[in-house]
Amino acid sequence: MSSSGAEPSIFSRIIDRQIPATIVAETDRLIAFEDIAPKAPVHVVITTKDPQYRNVVELAAGDPALLADLVELARQIASERTGGQFRLVFNTGEAAGQTVFHVHAHVMGSSAASDTLGEDSLGAL
């Protein structure tokens, strides 16, 4: 259990290696792993190791440097996997499709230069 008494999020359990994931990148404050239900040919989730921020708005207000680090990690992953062209999606709030209330971003793109992401790839993430 977390200090607040709530059950740890699925992301906290991945960070703690209680749930297996294909980890793509990791720093002292961030972890990136392949999405288990990808909506694009390349679909990686990046989250903070500290669960205190529920969404990107809280992260931007509380630790803008960590948000900048998250965006930089997204750029690095996209550089390696999508030729640097990517979509970075933060869902904020249940009505916007957020299902895990531990701040995270979806890095989405295509590994093939001829493929593009249509608007339909913005469905439930």
CSV table of N, CA and C in Angstrom, one decimal:
chain,number,residue,atom,x,y,z
A,1,MET,N,0.8,-1.2,0.0
A,1,MET,CA,0.0,0.0,0.0
A,1,MET,C,0.9,1.2,0.0
A,2,SER,N,0.4,2.3,-0.6
A,2,SER,CA,1.1,3.5,-0.6
A,2,SER,C,0.8,4.2,0.8
A,3,SER,N,1.6,5.3,1.0
A,3,SER,CA,1.4,6.0,2.3
A,3,SER,C,0.0,6.6,2.4
A,4,SER,N,-0.7,6.9,1.4
A,4,SER,CA,-2.0,7.5,1.5
A,4,SER,C,-3.1,6.4,1.8
A,5,GLY,N,-2.7,5.1,1.8
A,5,GLY,CA,-3.6,4.1,2.1
A,5,GLY,C,-4.3,3.5,0.8
A,6,ALA,N,-4.1,4.1,-0.3
A,6,ALA,CA,-4.6,3.6,-1.6
A,6,ALA,C,-3.8,2.5,-2.1
A,7,GLU,N,-4.4,1.6,-2.9
A,7,GLU,CA,-3.6,0.6,-3.5
A,7,GLU,C,-2.6,1.2,-4.5
A,8,PRO,N,-1.5,0.7,-4.7
A,8,PRO,CA,-0.5,1.2,-5.7
A,8,PRO,C,-1.1,1.0,-7.1
A,9,SER,N,-0.8,2.0,-8.0
A,9,SER,CA,-1.3,1.9,-9.4
A,9,SER,C,-0.6,0.8,-10.1
A,10,ILE,N,-1.1,0.4,-11.3
A,10,ILE,CA,-0.5,-0.6,-12.1
A,10,ILE,C,0.9,-0.1,-12.5
A,11,PHE,N,1.1,1.2,-12.6
A,11,PHE,CA,2.4,1.7,-13.0
A,11,PHE,C,3.4,1.6,-11.8
A,12,SER,N,2.9,1.8,-10.6
A,12,SER,CA,3.8,1.6,-9.5
A,12,SER,C,4.2,0.2,-9.4
A,13,ARG,N,3.3,-0.7,-9.7
A,13,ARG,CA,3.6,-2.2,-9.6
A,13,ARG,C,4.6,-2.6,-10.7
A,14,ILE,N,4.5,-1.9,-11.9
A,14,ILE,CA,5.5,-2.1,-13.0
A,14,ILE,C,6.9,-1.6,-12.5
A,15,ILE,N,6.9,-0.4,-11.9
A,15,ILE,CA,8.1,0.2,-11.4
A,15,ILE,C,8.8,-0.7,-10.4
A,16,ASP,N,8.0,-1.3,-9.5
A,16,ASP,CA,8.5,-2.2,-8.5
A,16,ASP,C,8.8,-3.6,-9.0
A,17,ARG,N,8.5,-3.8,-10.3
A,17,ARG,CA,8.8,-5.1,-11.0
A,17,ARG,C,7.9,-6.2,-10.4
A,18,GLN,N,6.7,-5.8,-10.0
A,18,GLN,CA,5.7,-6.8,-9.5
A,18,GLN,C,4.8,-7.3,-10.7
A,19,ILE,N,4.8,-6.4,-11.7
A,19,ILE,CA,4.1,-6.8,-13.0
A,19,ILE,C,5.1,-6.7,-14.1
A,20,PRO,N,5.2,-7.7,-14.9
A,20,PRO,CA,6.1,-7.6,-16.0
A,20,PRO,C,5.7,-6.6,-17.1
A,21,ALA,N,6.8,-6.0,-17.7
A,21,ALA,CA,6.6,-5.1,-18.8
A,21,ALA,C,7.8,-5.1,-19.6
A,22,THR,N,7.6,-4.7,-20.9
A,22,THR,CA,8.8,-4.5,-21.8
A,22,THR,C,9.3,-3.1,-21.6
A,23,ILE,N,10.3,-3.0,-20.8
A,23,ILE,CA,10.9,-1.7,-20.5
A,23,ILE,C,11.8,-1.2,-21.6
A,24,VAL,N,11.5,0.0,-22.1
A,24,VAL,CA,12.2,0.6,-23.2
A,24,VAL,C,13.3,1.6,-22.7
A,25,ALA,N,13.1,2.3,-21.6
A,25,ALA,CA,14.1,3.2,-21.1
A,25,ALA,C,13.8,3.4,-19.6
A,26,GLU,N,14.8,3.8,-18.9
A,26,GLU,CA,14.6,4.1,-17.5
A,26,GLU,C,15.7,5.1,-17.0
A,27,THR,N,15.2,6.0,-16.2
A,27,THR,CA,16.2,6.9,-15.5
A,27,THR,C,15.9,6.8,-14.0
A,28,ASP,N,16.5,7.7,-13.3
A,28,ASP,CA,16.3,7.6,-11.8
A,28,ASP,C,14.9,8.1,-11.5
A,29,ARG,N,14.2,8.9,-12.3
A,29,ARG,CA,12.9,9.4,-12.0
A,29,ARG,C,11.8,9.0,-13.0
A,30,LEU,N,12.1,8.4,-14.1
A,30,LEU,CA,11.2,8.0,-15.1
A,30,LEU,C,11.3,6.6,-15.6
A,31,ILE,N,10.3,6.0,-16.1
A,31,ILE,CA,10.3,4.7,-16.7
A,31,ILE,C,9.4,4.7,-17.9
A,32,ALA,N,9.9,4.0,-19.0
A,32,ALA,CA,9.1,3.9,-20.2
A,32,ALA,C,9.0,2.4,-20.6
A,33,PHE,N,7.8,2.1,-21.0
A,33,PHE,CA,7.6,0.7,-21.4
A,33,PHE,C,6.5,0.6,-22.5
A,34,GLU,N,6.5,-0.5,-23.2
A,34,GLU,CA,5.6,-0.7,-24.3
A,34,GLU,C,4.2,-0.8,-23.7
A,35,ASP,N,3.2,-0.2,-24.4
A,35,ASP,CA,1.8,-0.3,-24.0
A,35,ASP,C,1.3,-1.7,-24.3
A,36,ILE,N,0.5,-2.2,-23.4
A,36,ILE,CA,0.1,-3.6,-23.5
A,36,ILE,C,-1.1,-3.7,-24.5
A,37,ALA,N,-1.7,-2.6,-24.8
A,37,ALA,CA,-2.8,-2.5,-25.8
A,37,ALA,C,-2.5,-1.4,-26.8
A,38,PRO,N,-1.5,-1.5,-27.7
A,38,PRO,CA,-1.0,-0.4,-28.5
A,38,PRO,C,-2.1,0.1,-29.5
A,39,LYS,N,-2.1,1.4,-29.6
A,39,LYS,CA,-3.0,2.0,-30.6
A,39,LYS,C,-2.3,2.6,-31.8
A,40,ALA,N,-1.0,2.3,-31.9
A,40,ALA,CA,-0.2,2.7,-33.0
A,40,ALA,C,1.0,1.7,-33.1
A,41,PRO,N,1.6,1.6,-34.3
A,41,PRO,CA,2.7,0.7,-34.5
A,41,PRO,C,3.8,0.8,-33.4
A,42,VAL,N,4.1,2.1,-33.0
A,42,VAL,CA,4.9,2.3,-31.8
A,42,VAL,C,4.1,3.0,-30.8
A,43,HIS,N,4.0,2.4,-29.6
A,43,HIS,CA,3.2,3.0,-28.5
A,43,HIS,C,3.8,2.6,-27.2
A,44,VAL,N,4.5,3.7,-26.7
A,44,VAL,CA,5.2,3.5,-25.4
A,44,VAL,C,4.6,4.5,-24.4
A,45,VAL,N,4.5,4.0,-23.2
A,45,VAL,CA,4.1,4.7,-22.0
A,45,VAL,C,5.3,5.2,-21.2
A,46,ILE,N,5.3,6.5,-20.9
A,46,ILE,CA,6.3,7.0,-20.0
A,46,ILE,C,5.6,7.5,-18.7
A,47,THR,N,6.1,7.1,-17.6
A,47,THR,CA,5.5,7.6,-16.3
A,47,THR,C,6.6,8.0,-15.3
A,48,THR,N,6.3,8.7,-14.3
A,48,THR,CA,7.2,9.1,-13.3
A,48,THR,C,7.3,7.9,-12.3
A,49,LYS,N,8.4,7.8,-11.7
A,49,LYS,CA,8.5,6.8,-10.6
A,49,LYS,C,7.9,7.2,-9.3
A,50,ASP,N,7.7,8.5,-9.2
A,50,ASP,CA,7.0,9.0,-8.0
A,50,ASP,C,5.5,9.2,-8.3
A,51,PRO,N,4.6,8.5,-7.6
A,51,PRO,CA,3.2,8.5,-8.0
A,51,PRO,C,2.4,9.8,-7.5
A,52,GLN,N,3.1,10.7,-6.9
A,52,GLN,CA,2.4,11.8,-6.3
A,52,GLN,C,1.6,12.7,-7.3
A,53,TYR,N,2.0,12.7,-8.5
A,53,TYR,CA,1.3,13.5,-9.5
A,53,TYR,C,0.3,12.7,-10.3
A,54,ARG,N,-1.0,13.1,-10.2
A,54,ARG,CA,-2.1,12.3,-10.8
A,54,ARG,C,-2.2,12.5,-12.3
A,55,ASN,N,-1.8,13.7,-12.8
A,55,ASN,CA,-1.9,14.1,-14.2
A,55,ASN,C,-0.9,15.1,-14.6
A,56,VAL,N,-0.8,15.4,-15.9
A,56,VAL,CA,0.2,16.3,-16.4
A,56,VAL,C,0.1,17.8,-15.8
A,57,VAL,N,-1.1,18.2,-15.5
A,57,VAL,CA,-1.3,19.5,-14.9
A,57,VAL,C,-0.7,19.6,-13.5
A,58,GLU,N,-0.9,18.6,-12.7
A,58,GLU,CA,-0.3,18.5,-11.4
A,58,GLU,C,1.3,18.5,-11.5
A,59,LEU,N,1.8,17.7,-12.5
A,59,LEU,CA,3.2,17.6,-12.7
A,59,LEU,C,3.8,18.9,-13.1
A,60,ALA,N,3.1,19.6,-14.1
A,60,ALA,CA,3.6,20.9,-14.5
A,60,ALA,C,3.7,21.9,-13.4
A,61,ALA,N,2.7,21.9,-12.5
A,61,ALA,CA,2.7,22.8,-11.4
A,61,ALA,C,3.7,22.4,-10.3
A,62,GLY,N,3.9,21.1,-10.1
A,62,GLY,CA,4.7,20.7,-9.0
A,62,GLY,C,6.1,20.4,-9.3
A,63,ASP,N,6.4,20.0,-10.5
A,63,ASP,CA,7.8,19.7,-10.9
A,63,ASP,C,8.0,19.9,-12.4
A,64,PRO,N,8.1,21.1,-12.8
A,64,PRO,CA,8.2,21.4,-14.3
A,64,PRO,C,9.5,20.8,-14.9
A,65,ALA,N,10.5,20.7,-14.1
A,65,ALA,CA,11.8,20.1,-14.6
A,65,ALA,C,11.6,18.6,-14.9
A,66,LEU,N,10.8,17.9,-14.1
A,66,LEU,CA,10.5,16.5,-14.3
A,66,LEU,C,9.6,16.3,-15.6
A,67,LEU,N,8.7,17.3,-15.8
A,67,LEU,CA,7.9,17.2,-17.0
A,67,LEU,C,8.8,17.4,-18.2
A,68,ALA,N,9.8,18.4,-18.1
A,68,ALA,CA,10.7,18.6,-19.2
A,68,ALA,C,11.6,17.3,-19.5
A,69,ASP,N,12.0,16.6,-18.4
A,69,ASP,CA,12.7,15.4,-18.6
A,69,ASP,C,11.8,14.3,-19.3
A,70,LEU,N,10.6,14.3,-18.9
A,70,LEU,CA,9.7,13.3,-19.5
A,70,LEU,C,9.6,13.6,-21.0
A,71,VAL,N,9.4,14.8,-21.4
A,71,VAL,CA,9.3,15.2,-22.8
A,71,VAL,C,10.6,14.9,-23.5
A,72,GLU,N,11.7,15.1,-22.9
A,72,GLU,CA,13.0,14.8,-23.5
A,72,GLU,C,13.2,13.3,-23.7
A,73,LEU,N,12.7,12.5,-22.7
A,73,LEU,CA,12.8,11.0,-22.9
A,73,LEU,C,11.9,10.6,-24.0
A,74,ALA,N,10.7,11.2,-24.1
A,74,ALA,CA,9.8,10.9,-25.3
A,74,ALA,C,10.5,11.2,-26.6
A,75,ARG,N,11.2,12.3,-26.7
A,75,ARG,CA,12.0,12.7,-27.9
A,75,ARG,C,13.0,11.6,-28.2
A,76,GLN,N,13.7,11.2,-27.2
A,76,GLN,CA,14.8,10.2,-27.4
A,76,GLN,C,14.2,8.9,-27.9
A,77,ILE,N,13.1,8.4,-27.3
A,77,ILE,CA,12.5,7.2,-27.7
A,77,ILE,C,12.0,7.3,-29.1
A,78,ALA,N,11.3,8.4,-29.5
A,78,ALA,CA,10.8,8.7,-30.8
A,78,ALA,C,12.0,8.7,-31.8
A,79,SER,N,13.1,9.3,-31.4
A,79,SER,CA,14.2,9.4,-32.3
A,79,SER,C,14.7,8.0,-32.7
A,80,GLU,N,14.7,7.1,-31.7
A,80,GLU,CA,15.1,5.7,-32.0
A,80,GLU,C,14.1,4.9,-32.7
A,81,ARG,N,12.8,5.1,-32.4
A,81,ARG,CA,11.8,4.2,-32.9
A,81,ARG,C,10.9,4.7,-34.1
A,82,THR,N,10.8,6.0,-34.2
A,82,THR,CA,9.9,6.6,-35.2
A,82,THR,C,10.6,7.6,-36.1
A,83,GLY,N,11.9,7.7,-36.1
A,83,GLY,CA,12.6,8.7,-36.9
A,83,GLY,C,12.3,10.1,-36.4
A,84,GLY,N,11.9,10.2,-35.2
A,84,GLY,CA,11.7,11.6,-34.6
A,84,GLY,C,10.3,12.2,-34.7
A,85,GLN,N,9.5,11.5,-35.5
A,85,GLN,CA,8.1,12.0,-35.7
A,85,GLN,C,7.2,11.2,-34.8
A,86,PHE,N,6.4,11.9,-33.9
A,86,PHE,CA,5.6,11.2,-32.9
A,86,PHE,C,4.5,12.1,-32.4
A,87,ARG,N,3.6,11.4,-31.8
A,87,ARG,CA,2.5,12.1,-31.1
A,87,ARG,C,2.7,11.8,-29.6
A,88,LEU,N,2.6,12.8,-28.8
A,88,LEU,CA,2.8,12.7,-27.3
A,88,LEU,C,1.4,13.1,-26.7
A,89,VAL,N,0.8,12.1,-26.0
A,89,VAL,CA,-0.6,12.3,-25.5
A,89,VAL,C,-0.6,12.1,-24.0
A,90,PHE,N,-1.2,13.1,-23.3
A,90,PHE,CA,-1.5,13.1,-21.9
A,90,PHE,C,-3.0,13.1,-21.8
A,91,ASN,N,-3.6,12.1,-21.2
A,91,ASN,CA,-5.0,12.1,-20.9
A,91,ASN,C,-5.2,12.7,-19.4
A,92,THR,N,-6.0,13.7,-19.3
A,92,THR,CA,-6.2,14.3,-18.0
A,92,THR,C,-7.6,14.3,-17.6
A,93,GLY,N,-8.0,13.4,-16.7
A,93,GLY,CA,-9.3,13.2,-16.2
A,93,GLY,C,-10.0,12.1,-16.8
A,94,GLU,N,-11.0,11.5,-16.1
A,94,GLU,CA,-11.7,10.3,-16.6
A,94,GLU,C,-12.4,10.6,-17.9
A,95,ALA,N,-13.1,11.7,-18.0
A,95,ALA,CA,-13.8,12.0,-19.2
A,95,ALA,C,-12.9,12.2,-20.4
A,96,ALA,N,-11.7,12.4,-20.2
A,96,ALA,CA,-10.7,12.5,-21.3
A,96,ALA,C,-10.0,11.2,-21.6
A,97,GLY,N,-10.4,10.1,-20.9
A,97,GLY,CA,-9.9,8.8,-21.2
A,97,GLY,C,-8.8,8.4,-20.2
A,98,GLN,N,-8.5,9.2,-19.2
A,98,GLN,CA,-7.5,8.7,-18.2
A,98,GLN,C,-8.1,7.6,-17.3
A,99,THR,N,-7.4,6.5,-17.3
A,99,THR,CA,-7.8,5.3,-16.5
A,99,THR,C,-6.8,5.0,-15.4
A,100,VAL,N,-5.6,5.5,-15.5
A,100,VAL,CA,-4.6,5.3,-14.4
A,100,VAL,C,-4.2,6.7,-13.9
A,101,PHE,N,-4.5,6.9,-12.7
A,101,PHE,CA,-4.3,8.3,-12.1
A,101,PHE,C,-2.9,8.4,-11.5
A,102,HIS,N,-1.9,8.1,-12.3
A,102,HIS,CA,-0.5,8.3,-12.0
A,102,HIS,C,0.0,8.9,-13.3
A,103,VAL,N,0.5,10.1,-13.3
A,103,VAL,CA,0.8,10.9,-14.5
A,103,VAL,C,1.6,10.0,-15.5
A,104,HIS,N,1.2,10.0,-16.7
A,104,HIS,CA,1.9,9.3,-17.8
A,104,HIS,C,1.6,9.9,-19.1
A,105,ALA,N,2.5,9.6,-20.1
A,105,ALA,CA,2.3,10.1,-21.4
A,105,ALA,C,2.4,8.9,-22.4
A,106,HIS,N,1.7,9.0,-23.5
A,106,HIS,CA,1.7,8.0,-24.5
A,106,HIS,C,2.6,8.5,-25.7
A,107,VAL,N,3.6,7.8,-26.0
A,107,VAL,CA,4.5,8.2,-27.2
A,107,VAL,C,4.0,7.3,-28.3
A,108,MET,N,3.4,7.9,-29.4
A,108,MET,CA,2.9,7.1,-30.4
A,108,MET,C,3.5,7.5,-31.8
A,109,GLY,N,3.7,6.5,-32.6
A,109,GLY,CA,4.2,6.9,-33.9
A,109,GLY,C,4.3,5.6,-34.8
A,110,SER,N,5.0,5.7,-35.9
A,110,SER,CA,5.1,4.6,-36.8
A,110,SER,C,6.6,4.4,-37.1
A,111,SER,N,7.0,3.2,-37.2
A,111,SER,CA,8.4,2.9,-37.5
A,111,SER,C,8.7,2.9,-39.0
A,112,ALA,N,7.6,2.9,-39.8
A,112,ALA,CA,7.8,2.9,-41.3
A,112,ALA,C,7.5,4.3,-41.8
A,113,ALA,N,8.4,4.9,-42.6
A,113,ALA,CA,8.2,6.2,-43.1
A,113,ALA,C,6.9,6.4,-43.9
A,114,SER,N,6.4,5.3,-44.5
A,114,SER,CA,5.2,5.5,-45.3
A,114,SER,C,3.9,5.5,-44.5
A,115,ASP,N,4.0,5.1,-43.2
A,115,ASP,CA,2.8,5.0,-42.4
A,115,ASP,C,2.6,6.3,-41.7
A,116,THR,N,1.3,6.7,-41.5
A,116,THR,CA,1.0,7.9,-40.7
A,116,THR,C,0.0,7.5,-39.7
A,117,LEU,N,-0.2,8.3,-38.6
A,117,LEU,CA,-1.2,8.1,-37.6
A,117,LEU,C,-2.4,8.9,-38.0
A,118,GLY,N,-3.5,8.2,-38.2
A,118,GLY,CA,-4.7,8.9,-38.5
A,118,GLY,C,-5.4,9.4,-37.2
A,119,GLU,N,-6.4,10.2,-37.3
A,119,GLU,CA,-7.1,10.7,-36.2
A,119,GLU,C,-7.7,9.6,-35.3
A,120,ASP,N,-8.0,8.4,-36.0
A,120,ASP,CA,-8.7,7.3,-35.3
A,120,ASP,C,-7.7,6.7,-34.3
A,121,SER,N,-6.4,7.0,-34.3
A,121,SER,CA,-5.5,6.5,-33.4
A,121,SER,C,-5.6,7.3,-32.0
A,122,LEU,N,-6.4,8.3,-32.0
A,122,LEU,CA,-6.6,9.0,-30.8
A,122,LEU,C,-7.8,8.5,-29.9
A,123,GLY,N,-8.2,7.3,-30.2
A,123,GLY,CA,-9.3,6.7,-29.5
A,123,GLY,C,-8.9,6.5,-28.0
A,124,ALA,N,-9.6,5.6,-27.3
A,124,ALA,CA,-9.3,5.4,-25.9
A,124,ALA,C,-7.9,4.9,-25.7
A,125,LEU,N,-7.1,5.7,-25.0
A,125,LEU,CA,-5.7,5.4,-24.7
A,125,LEU,C,-5.6,5.0,-23.3
